Short mmCIF file of C-alpha atoms in Angstrom, two decimals:
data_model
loop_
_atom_site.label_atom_id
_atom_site.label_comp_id
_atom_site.label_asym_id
_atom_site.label_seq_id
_atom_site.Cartn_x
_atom_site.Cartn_y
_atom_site.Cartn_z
CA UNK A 271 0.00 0.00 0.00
CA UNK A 272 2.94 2.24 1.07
CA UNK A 273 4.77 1.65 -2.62
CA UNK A 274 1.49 2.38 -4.40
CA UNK A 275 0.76 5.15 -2.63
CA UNK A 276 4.07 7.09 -3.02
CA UNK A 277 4.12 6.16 -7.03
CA UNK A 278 0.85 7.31 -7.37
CA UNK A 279 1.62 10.51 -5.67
CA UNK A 280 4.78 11.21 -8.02
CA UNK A 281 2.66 9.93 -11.23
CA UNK A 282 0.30 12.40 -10.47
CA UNK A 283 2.58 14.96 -9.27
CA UNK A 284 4.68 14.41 -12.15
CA UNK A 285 1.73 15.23 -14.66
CA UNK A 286 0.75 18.24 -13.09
CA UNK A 287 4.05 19.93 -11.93
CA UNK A 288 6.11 20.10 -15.02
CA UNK A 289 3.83 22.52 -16.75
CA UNK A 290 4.35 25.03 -13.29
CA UNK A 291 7.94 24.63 -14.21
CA UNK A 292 7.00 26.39 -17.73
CA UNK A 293 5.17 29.11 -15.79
CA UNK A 294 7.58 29.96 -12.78
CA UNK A 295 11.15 30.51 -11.85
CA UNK A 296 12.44 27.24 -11.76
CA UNK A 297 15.03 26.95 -8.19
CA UNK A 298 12.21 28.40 -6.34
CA UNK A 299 9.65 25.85 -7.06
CA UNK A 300 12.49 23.10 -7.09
CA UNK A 301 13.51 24.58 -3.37
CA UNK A 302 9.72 24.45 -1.92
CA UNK A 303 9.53 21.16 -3.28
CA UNK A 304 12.93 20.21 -1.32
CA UNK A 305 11.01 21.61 1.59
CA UNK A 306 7.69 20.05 1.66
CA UNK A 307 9.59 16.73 1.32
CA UNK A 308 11.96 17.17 4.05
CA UNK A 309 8.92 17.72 5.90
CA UNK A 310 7.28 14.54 5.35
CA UNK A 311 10.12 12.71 5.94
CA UNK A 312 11.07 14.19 9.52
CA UNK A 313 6.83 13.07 10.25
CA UNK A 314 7.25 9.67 8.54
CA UNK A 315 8.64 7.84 11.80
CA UNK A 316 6.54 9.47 14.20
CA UNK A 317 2.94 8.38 12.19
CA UNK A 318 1.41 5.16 14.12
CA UNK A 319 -1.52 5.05 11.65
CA UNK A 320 -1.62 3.02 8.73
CA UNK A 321 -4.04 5.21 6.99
CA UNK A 322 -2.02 8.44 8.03
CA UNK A 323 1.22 6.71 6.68
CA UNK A 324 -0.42 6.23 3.14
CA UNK A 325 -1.41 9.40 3.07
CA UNK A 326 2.37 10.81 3.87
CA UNK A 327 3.87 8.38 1.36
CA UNK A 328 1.30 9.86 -0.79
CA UNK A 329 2.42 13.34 -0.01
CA UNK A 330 5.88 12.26 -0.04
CA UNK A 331 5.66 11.03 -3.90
CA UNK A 332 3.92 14.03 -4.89
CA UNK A 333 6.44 16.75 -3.45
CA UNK A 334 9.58 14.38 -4.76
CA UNK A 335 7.80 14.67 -8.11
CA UNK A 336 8.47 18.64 -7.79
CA UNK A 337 12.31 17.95 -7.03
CA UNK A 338 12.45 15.06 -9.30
CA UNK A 339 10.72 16.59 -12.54
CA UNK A 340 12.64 19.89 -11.47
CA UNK A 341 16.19 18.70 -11.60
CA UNK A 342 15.85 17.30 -14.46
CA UNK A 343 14.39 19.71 -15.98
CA UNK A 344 16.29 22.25 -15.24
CA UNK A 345 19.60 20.95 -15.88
CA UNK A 346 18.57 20.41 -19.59
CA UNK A 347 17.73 23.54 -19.80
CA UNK A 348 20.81 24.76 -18.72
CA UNK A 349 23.29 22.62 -19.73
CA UNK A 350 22.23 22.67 -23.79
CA UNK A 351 25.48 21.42 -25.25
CA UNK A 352 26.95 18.81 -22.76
CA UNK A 353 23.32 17.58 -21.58
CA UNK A 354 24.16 13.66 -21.91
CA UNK A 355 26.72 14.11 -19.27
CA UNK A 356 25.18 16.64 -17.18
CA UNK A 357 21.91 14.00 -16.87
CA UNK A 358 24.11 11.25 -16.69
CA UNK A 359 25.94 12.96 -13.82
CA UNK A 360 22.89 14.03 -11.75
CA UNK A 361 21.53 10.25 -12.27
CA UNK A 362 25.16 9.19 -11.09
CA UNK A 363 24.42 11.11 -7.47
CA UNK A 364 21.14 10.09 -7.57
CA UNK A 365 22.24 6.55 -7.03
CA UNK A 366 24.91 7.17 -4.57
CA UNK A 367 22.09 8.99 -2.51
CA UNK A 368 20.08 5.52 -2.92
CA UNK A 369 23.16 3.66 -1.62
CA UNK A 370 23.89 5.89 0.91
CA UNK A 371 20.61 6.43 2.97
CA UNK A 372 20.41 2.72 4.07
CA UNK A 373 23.67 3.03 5.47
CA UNK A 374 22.65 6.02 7.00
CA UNK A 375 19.34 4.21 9.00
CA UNK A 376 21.24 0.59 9.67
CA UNK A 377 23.87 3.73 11.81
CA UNK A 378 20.52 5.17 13.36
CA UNK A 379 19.42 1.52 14.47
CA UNK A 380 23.08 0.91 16.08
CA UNK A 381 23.58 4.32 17.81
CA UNK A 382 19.84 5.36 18.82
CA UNK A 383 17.80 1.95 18.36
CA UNK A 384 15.64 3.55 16.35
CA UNK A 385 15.25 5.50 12.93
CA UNK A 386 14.14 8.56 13.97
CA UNK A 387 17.77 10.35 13.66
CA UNK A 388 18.29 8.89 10.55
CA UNK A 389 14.86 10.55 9.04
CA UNK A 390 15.86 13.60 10.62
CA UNK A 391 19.19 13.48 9.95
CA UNK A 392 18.05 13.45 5.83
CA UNK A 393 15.03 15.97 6.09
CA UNK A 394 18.51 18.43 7.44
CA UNK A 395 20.75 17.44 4.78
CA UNK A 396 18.73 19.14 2.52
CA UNK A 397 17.70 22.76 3.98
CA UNK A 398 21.58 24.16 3.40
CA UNK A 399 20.99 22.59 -0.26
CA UNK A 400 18.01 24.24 -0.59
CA UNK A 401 18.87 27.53 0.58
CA UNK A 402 22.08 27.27 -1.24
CA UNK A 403 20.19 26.54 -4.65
CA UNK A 404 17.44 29.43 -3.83
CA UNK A 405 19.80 31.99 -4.50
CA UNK A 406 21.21 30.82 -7.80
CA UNK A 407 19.43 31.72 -10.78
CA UNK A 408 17.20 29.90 -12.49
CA UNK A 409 17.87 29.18 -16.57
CA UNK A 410 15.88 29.94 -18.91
CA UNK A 411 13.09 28.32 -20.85
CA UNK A 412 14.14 27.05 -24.13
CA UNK A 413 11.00 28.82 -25.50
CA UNK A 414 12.54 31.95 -24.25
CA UNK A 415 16.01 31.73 -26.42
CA UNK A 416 15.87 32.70 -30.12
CA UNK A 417 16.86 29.32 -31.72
CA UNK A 418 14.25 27.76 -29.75
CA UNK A 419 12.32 25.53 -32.18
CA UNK A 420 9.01 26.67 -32.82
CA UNK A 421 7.10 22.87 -34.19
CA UNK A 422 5.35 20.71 -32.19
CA UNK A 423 6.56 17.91 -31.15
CA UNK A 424 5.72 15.01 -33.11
CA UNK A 425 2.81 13.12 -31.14
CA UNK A 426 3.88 9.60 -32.15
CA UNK A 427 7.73 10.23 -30.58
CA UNK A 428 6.38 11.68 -27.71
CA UNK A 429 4.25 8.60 -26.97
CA UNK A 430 6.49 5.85 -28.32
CA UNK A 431 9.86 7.59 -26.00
CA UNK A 432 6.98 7.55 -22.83
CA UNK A 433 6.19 3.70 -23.65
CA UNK A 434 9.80 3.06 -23.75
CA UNK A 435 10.48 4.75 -20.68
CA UNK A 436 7.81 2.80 -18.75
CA UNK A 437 9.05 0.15 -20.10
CA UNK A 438 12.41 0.69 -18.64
CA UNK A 439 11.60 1.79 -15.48
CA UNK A 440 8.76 -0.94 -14.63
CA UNK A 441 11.92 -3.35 -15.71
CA UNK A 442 14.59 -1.33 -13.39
CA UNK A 443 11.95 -1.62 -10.22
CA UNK A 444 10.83 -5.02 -10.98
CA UNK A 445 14.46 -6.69 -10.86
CA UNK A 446 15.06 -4.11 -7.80
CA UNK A 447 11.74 -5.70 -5.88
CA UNK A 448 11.90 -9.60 -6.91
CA UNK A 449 15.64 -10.24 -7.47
CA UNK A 450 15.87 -10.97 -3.66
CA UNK A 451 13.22 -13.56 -3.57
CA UNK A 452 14.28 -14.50 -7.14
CA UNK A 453 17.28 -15.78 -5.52
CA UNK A 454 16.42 -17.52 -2.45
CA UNK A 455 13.84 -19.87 -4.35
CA UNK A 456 16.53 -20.64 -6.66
CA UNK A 457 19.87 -21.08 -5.49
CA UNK A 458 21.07 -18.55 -2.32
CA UNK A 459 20.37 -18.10 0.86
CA UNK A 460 18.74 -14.89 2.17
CA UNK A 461 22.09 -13.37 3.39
CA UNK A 462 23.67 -13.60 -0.14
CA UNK A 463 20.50 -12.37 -1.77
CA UNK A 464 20.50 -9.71 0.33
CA UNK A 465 24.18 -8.60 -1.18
CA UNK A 466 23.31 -9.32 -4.59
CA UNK A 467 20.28 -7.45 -4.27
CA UNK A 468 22.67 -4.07 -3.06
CA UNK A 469 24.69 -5.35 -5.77
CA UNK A 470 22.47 -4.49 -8.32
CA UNK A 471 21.47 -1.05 -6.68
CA UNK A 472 24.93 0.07 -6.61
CA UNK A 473 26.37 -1.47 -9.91
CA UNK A 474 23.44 1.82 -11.25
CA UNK A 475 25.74 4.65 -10.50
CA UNK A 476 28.82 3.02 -10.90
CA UNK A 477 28.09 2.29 -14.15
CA UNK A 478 26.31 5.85 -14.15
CA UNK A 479 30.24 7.14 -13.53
CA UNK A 480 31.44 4.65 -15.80
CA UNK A 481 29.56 5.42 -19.23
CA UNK A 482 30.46 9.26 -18.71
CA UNK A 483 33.29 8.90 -21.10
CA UNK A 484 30.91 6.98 -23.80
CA UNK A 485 28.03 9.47 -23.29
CA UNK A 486 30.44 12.35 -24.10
CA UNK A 487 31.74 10.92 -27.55
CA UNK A 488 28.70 8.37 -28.40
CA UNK A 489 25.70 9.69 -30.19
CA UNK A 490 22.90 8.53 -27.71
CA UNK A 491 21.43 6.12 -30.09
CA UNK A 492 24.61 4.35 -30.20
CA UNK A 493 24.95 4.06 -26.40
CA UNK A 494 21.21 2.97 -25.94
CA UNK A 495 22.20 0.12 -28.38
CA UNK A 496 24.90 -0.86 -26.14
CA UNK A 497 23.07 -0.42 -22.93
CA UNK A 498 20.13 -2.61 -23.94
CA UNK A 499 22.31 -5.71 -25.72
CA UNK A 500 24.22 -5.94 -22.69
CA UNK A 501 20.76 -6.03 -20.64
CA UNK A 502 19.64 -8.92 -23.08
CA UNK A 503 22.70 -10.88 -22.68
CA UNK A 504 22.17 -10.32 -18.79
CA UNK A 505 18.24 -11.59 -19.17
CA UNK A 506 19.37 -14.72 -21.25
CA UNK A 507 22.17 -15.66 -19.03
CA UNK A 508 19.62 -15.52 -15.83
CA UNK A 509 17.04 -16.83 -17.86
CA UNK A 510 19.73 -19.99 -19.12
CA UNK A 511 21.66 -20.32 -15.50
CA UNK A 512 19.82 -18.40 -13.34
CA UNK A 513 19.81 -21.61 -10.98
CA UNK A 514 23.25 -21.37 -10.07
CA UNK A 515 25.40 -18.54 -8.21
CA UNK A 516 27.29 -17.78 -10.98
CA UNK A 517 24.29 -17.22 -13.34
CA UNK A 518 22.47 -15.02 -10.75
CA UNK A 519 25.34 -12.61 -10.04
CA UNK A 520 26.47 -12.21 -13.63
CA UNK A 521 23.29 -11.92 -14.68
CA UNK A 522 22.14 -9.20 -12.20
CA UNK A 523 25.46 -7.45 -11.89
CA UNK A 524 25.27 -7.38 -15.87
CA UNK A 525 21.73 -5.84 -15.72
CA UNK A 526 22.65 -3.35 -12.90
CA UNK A 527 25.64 -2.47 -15.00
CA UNK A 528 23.56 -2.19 -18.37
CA UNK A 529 20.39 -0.57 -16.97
CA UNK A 530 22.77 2.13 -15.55
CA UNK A 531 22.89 4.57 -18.36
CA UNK A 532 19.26 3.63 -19.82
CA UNK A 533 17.30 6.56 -18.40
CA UNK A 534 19.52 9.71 -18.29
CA UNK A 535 20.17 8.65 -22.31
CA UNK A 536 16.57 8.63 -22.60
CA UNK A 537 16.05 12.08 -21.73
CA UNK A 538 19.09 13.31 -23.87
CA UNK A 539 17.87 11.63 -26.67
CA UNK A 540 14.64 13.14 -26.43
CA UNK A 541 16.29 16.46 -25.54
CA UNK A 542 18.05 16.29 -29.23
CA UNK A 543 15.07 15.48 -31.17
CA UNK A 544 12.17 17.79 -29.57
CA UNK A 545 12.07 21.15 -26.82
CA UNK A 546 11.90 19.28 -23.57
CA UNK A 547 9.50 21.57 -21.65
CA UNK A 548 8.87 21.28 -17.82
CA UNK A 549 5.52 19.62 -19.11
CA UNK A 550 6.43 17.01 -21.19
CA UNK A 551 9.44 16.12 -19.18
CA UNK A 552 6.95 15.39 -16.68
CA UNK A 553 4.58 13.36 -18.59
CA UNK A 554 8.13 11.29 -19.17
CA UNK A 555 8.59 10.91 -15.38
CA UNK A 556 4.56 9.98 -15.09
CA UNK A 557 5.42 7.31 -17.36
CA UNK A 558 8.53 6.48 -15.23
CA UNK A 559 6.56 6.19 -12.24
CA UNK A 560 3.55 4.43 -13.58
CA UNK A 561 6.07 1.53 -14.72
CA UNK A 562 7.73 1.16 -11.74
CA UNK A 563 4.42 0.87 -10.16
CA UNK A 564 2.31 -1.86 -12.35
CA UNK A 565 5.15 -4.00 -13.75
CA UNK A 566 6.30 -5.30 -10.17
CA UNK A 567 2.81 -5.91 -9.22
CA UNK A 568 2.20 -7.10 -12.16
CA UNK A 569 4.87 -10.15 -11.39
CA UNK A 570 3.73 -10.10 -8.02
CA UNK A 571 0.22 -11.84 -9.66
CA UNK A 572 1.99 -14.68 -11.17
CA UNK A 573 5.11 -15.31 -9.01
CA UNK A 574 3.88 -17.82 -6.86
CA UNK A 575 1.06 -19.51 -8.95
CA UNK A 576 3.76 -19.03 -12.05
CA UNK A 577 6.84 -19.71 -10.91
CA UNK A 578 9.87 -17.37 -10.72
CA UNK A 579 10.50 -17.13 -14.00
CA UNK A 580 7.96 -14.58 -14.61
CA UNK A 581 9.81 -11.94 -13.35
#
């Protein structure tokens, strides 16, 4: 319910908010989004209510959609001519954040016994951020700068680059959410699932970091090629010998590694072919969130009646 509740809130979030970015300086709204989810996550170990907790994870989704949407946004809009790296880079710190905050709460547990400091500890982090990015200024729209292209975009790119990325993402979350049970009904115990489920969380920004060089000199068609053979060769080898150790952690570790640059090249491929505005990159995130929401539910249907292979 928790899960469901905080992708719905950035889905929806994610629709609406983009086309505010088109209408208002940019850090500002990025900063009161930074804000409002600091807020709900200082709250978020102090609600005893089920029903109250689903409505903060709610909440929660819907004010990281502002931050989210935002950052991407605006870093395409300001970083025109190097924006593969530049979205590969934030996407890069994005994951070490991801790595990082577990760490953070398993500390909590050992010095307080609970995880109060470490919610509290995060909702901090962020104010000095916040008030650091406040007084930068915020770049321009594209629709604002002279060579911005006046067209459309084309309806039937728009919709097949939002299917791909809910493809993607629905595939990222799924491995994320089964690979741990994947494992122990096939050949690990839970301890070594465990690590080669934080395997396959961390192999994202290292390999993040490690396509920098190829997203510089690569045209992003080229590097999406690349990124998605190596994930089929990952599939096919957990798919052929996914009942051993060795087929699980190649397999994963190779998916990890290949997923890795999928979604910032996304958005730079788009970028290159149409005027990503705060609204349509937010219809891309909807779609991003919406996948990661019904494709691991989706396997959760089938994966005991099924069999694990469904995933």
């Amino acid at each position: 319910y928790l899960c469901i509740a905080r992708s719905t809130g950035c889905m929806l979030g994610s629709i609406f908010v983009g086309a505010i970015y088109d209408r208002l300086q940019g850090h500002r709204l990025l900063v009161i989004g930074l804000i409002v989810l600091s807020g709900m996550v200082v709250v978020t170990p102090l609600i005893a209510s089920l029903e109250a907790m689903i409505l903060i994870f709610l909440l929660q989704g819907m004010a990281g959609s502002i931050v989210n949407v935002g950052g991407n946004t605006l870093v395409l809009w300001s970083n025109r001519e190097k924006v593969g790296s530049r979205i590969s880079l934030l996407h890069f710190i994005w994951g070490v954040g991801a790595s990082l905050s577990p760490v953070l709460m398993a500390r909590s547990m050992v010095l307080t016994g609970g995880i109060q400091f470490g919610y509290a500890a995060l909702s901090l982090m962020a104010l000095p951020i916040g008030l650091w990015i406040w007084r930068l200024p915020s770049p321009e729209h594209p629709r604002l700068e002279p060579q911005a292209a006046t067209e459309a975009a084309p309806p039937a790119l728009v919709v097949l680059i939002g299917c791909f990325i809910l493809l993607y993402s629905g595939g990222e979350a799924s491995i994320g959410n089964w690979i741990f049970t994947y494992a122990t009904t096939r050949a690990m115990g839970s301890q070594e699932a465990a690590l080669l489920n934080s395997t396959y969380w961390g192999m994202l920004p290292f390999g993040r970091l490690a396509f920098l060089p190829i997203t510089t000199r690569l045209r992003q068609r080229y590097t999406l090629l690349m990124a998605l053979g190596g994930a089929l060769l990952s599939v096919l080898t957990l798919i052929i010998a996914g009942g051993s150790r060795v087929g699980l952690w190649t397999g994963v570790a190779g998916i990890g590694l290949s997923f890795a640059s999928i979604f910032p090249t996304t958005i730079a491929f788009a970028e290159r072919r149409i005027s990503l505005t705060g609204k349509l990159t937010g219809r891309f995130f909807a779609c991003s969130s919406g996948g990661a929401m019904i494709m691991p539910w989706l396997i959760g249907q089938y994966f005991e009646s099924k069999g694990p292979w469904v995933m």
